Short mmCIF file of C-alpha atoms and ligand atoms in Angstrom, two decimals:
data_model
loop_
_atom_site.label_atom_id
_atom_site.label_comp_id
_atom_site.label_asym_id
_atom_site.label_seq_id
_atom_site.Cartn_x
_atom_site.Cartn_y
_atom_site.Cartn_z
CA MET A 197 -13.40 60.20 72.58
CA PRO A 198 -16.42 61.20 74.69
CA THR A 199 -16.82 64.87 75.32
CA PHE A 200 -19.26 67.03 77.24
CA ILE A 201 -21.46 69.28 75.10
CA ARG A 202 -23.57 72.13 76.43
CA VAL A 203 -27.19 71.44 75.49
CA CYS A 204 -29.21 74.08 77.36
CA SER A 205 -29.27 76.46 80.31
CA VAL A 206 -30.27 75.24 83.77
CA SER A 207 -33.15 77.73 83.66
CA ASP A 208 -34.46 76.15 80.45
CA LEU A 209 -35.41 72.98 82.30
CA PRO A 210 -37.17 73.50 85.66
CA PRO A 211 -37.42 70.59 88.14
CA GLY A 212 -39.97 68.02 87.01
CA SER A 213 -39.66 68.86 83.33
CA CYS A 214 -38.01 67.29 80.29
CA ARG A 215 -37.08 68.17 76.74
CA THR A 216 -35.34 66.83 73.68
CA VAL A 217 -31.86 68.18 72.97
CA GLN A 218 -29.34 67.54 70.22
CA ALA A 219 -25.75 66.56 71.00
CA GLY A 220 -23.16 64.77 68.91
CA GLY A 221 -25.61 64.33 66.05
CA GLN A 222 -28.19 62.48 68.13
CA ALA A 223 -31.44 63.29 69.88
CA ILE A 224 -31.23 62.94 73.65
CA ALA A 225 -34.00 63.18 76.22
CA LEU A 226 -32.95 65.41 79.11
CA PHE A 227 -34.73 65.40 82.49
CA ASN A 228 -34.58 67.51 85.63
CA CYS A 229 -35.44 65.31 88.61
CA GLU A 230 -35.61 67.63 91.62
CA GLY A 231 -32.54 69.51 90.46
CA THR A 232 -30.53 66.50 89.25
CA PHE A 233 -30.18 66.18 85.50
CA HIS A 234 -30.42 62.83 83.70
CA ALA A 235 -30.13 61.99 80.02
CA ILE A 236 -31.15 58.94 77.99
CA ASP A 237 -31.73 58.12 74.34
CA ASN A 238 -34.69 60.14 73.09
CA THR A 239 -36.03 57.26 71.00
CA CYS A 240 -38.43 54.93 72.82
CA ALA A 241 -37.52 51.28 72.22
CA HIS A 242 -41.16 50.42 71.55
CA ARG A 243 -41.90 52.29 68.32
CA GLY A 244 -39.59 55.30 68.45
CA GLY A 245 -41.63 57.82 70.41
CA PRO A 246 -39.85 61.00 71.58
CA LEU A 247 -39.19 60.55 75.30
CA GLY A 248 -38.12 64.17 75.74
CA GLU A 249 -41.76 65.02 75.04
CA GLY A 250 -43.01 62.52 77.58
CA THR A 251 -44.35 63.03 81.09
CA LEU A 252 -41.88 62.94 83.97
CA ASP A 253 -43.00 61.67 87.38
CA GLY A 254 -40.15 61.43 89.86
CA THR A 255 -37.47 59.55 87.92
CA THR A 256 -39.89 57.80 85.57
CA VAL A 257 -40.81 59.11 82.12
CA THR A 258 -43.91 57.96 80.30
CA CYS A 259 -43.64 57.84 76.51
CA PRO A 260 -46.13 60.19 74.83
CA TRP A 261 -47.04 57.62 72.17
CA HIS A 262 -48.19 54.43 73.92
CA GLY A 263 -47.29 54.90 77.58
CA TRP A 264 -44.21 52.73 78.04
CA GLN A 265 -42.30 53.86 81.10
CA TRP A 266 -38.54 54.28 81.54
CA ASP A 267 -36.23 54.94 84.48
CA VAL A 268 -34.40 58.10 83.44
CA THR A 269 -31.54 57.42 85.88
CA THR A 270 -30.55 54.13 84.23
CA GLY A 271 -32.35 53.85 80.88
CA ALA A 272 -34.01 50.66 82.09
CA ASN A 273 -37.60 49.87 81.23
CA ALA A 274 -39.72 50.64 84.30
CA MET A 275 -42.37 48.06 83.39
CA GLY A 276 -40.10 45.03 83.69
CA MET A 277 -39.44 44.64 79.99
CA PRO A 278 -35.94 43.66 78.85
CA GLN A 279 -35.32 46.65 76.60
CA LYS A 280 -32.83 49.21 77.85
CA LEU A 281 -32.01 52.65 76.51
CA ARG A 282 -28.59 54.24 76.38
CA ARG A 283 -27.84 56.54 79.28
CA PHE A 284 -25.59 59.60 79.08
CA GLU A 285 -23.54 61.32 81.77
CA THR A 286 -24.55 64.88 82.59
CA LYS A 287 -23.04 67.74 84.53
CA VAL A 288 -23.73 71.38 85.27
CA GLU A 289 -21.11 74.03 84.56
CA GLY A 290 -22.02 77.58 85.41
CA ASP A 291 -25.56 78.03 84.10
CA GLY A 292 -25.19 75.32 81.47
CA VAL A 293 -26.28 71.68 81.36
CA LEU A 294 -23.78 69.44 79.60
CA VAL A 295 -24.23 65.92 78.24
CA GLU A 296 -21.38 63.52 77.49
CA VAL A 297 -21.49 62.08 73.97
S1 FES B 560 -43.28 54.42 71.04
FE1 FES B 560 -43.02 54.67 73.17
S2 FES B 560 -44.59 53.51 74.03
FE2 FES B 560 -44.82 53.16 71.92
#
């Protein structure tokens, strides 16, 4: 049954930044888009690059390995490719950011 797990503090992830977090035994890329948190699979569908270490521009993250781009709000490829990454629900409780896994 899905459950929300606290992965970091709100202050750990300023607007416009991203990071890799661990929840439910998996690596998840977490993004702060102007105060709204989004989470997708950390593993780029190209060759497995760590998207939490990518560059966030608006709601698009660029993979640090070869530059594939992903929509962090949906997990869709932002370059028109058919690959799609898993997306996770997020919420803020108190000063914590939670991800549903
Ligand atoms: S591994 Fe992400 S673009 Fe190649």
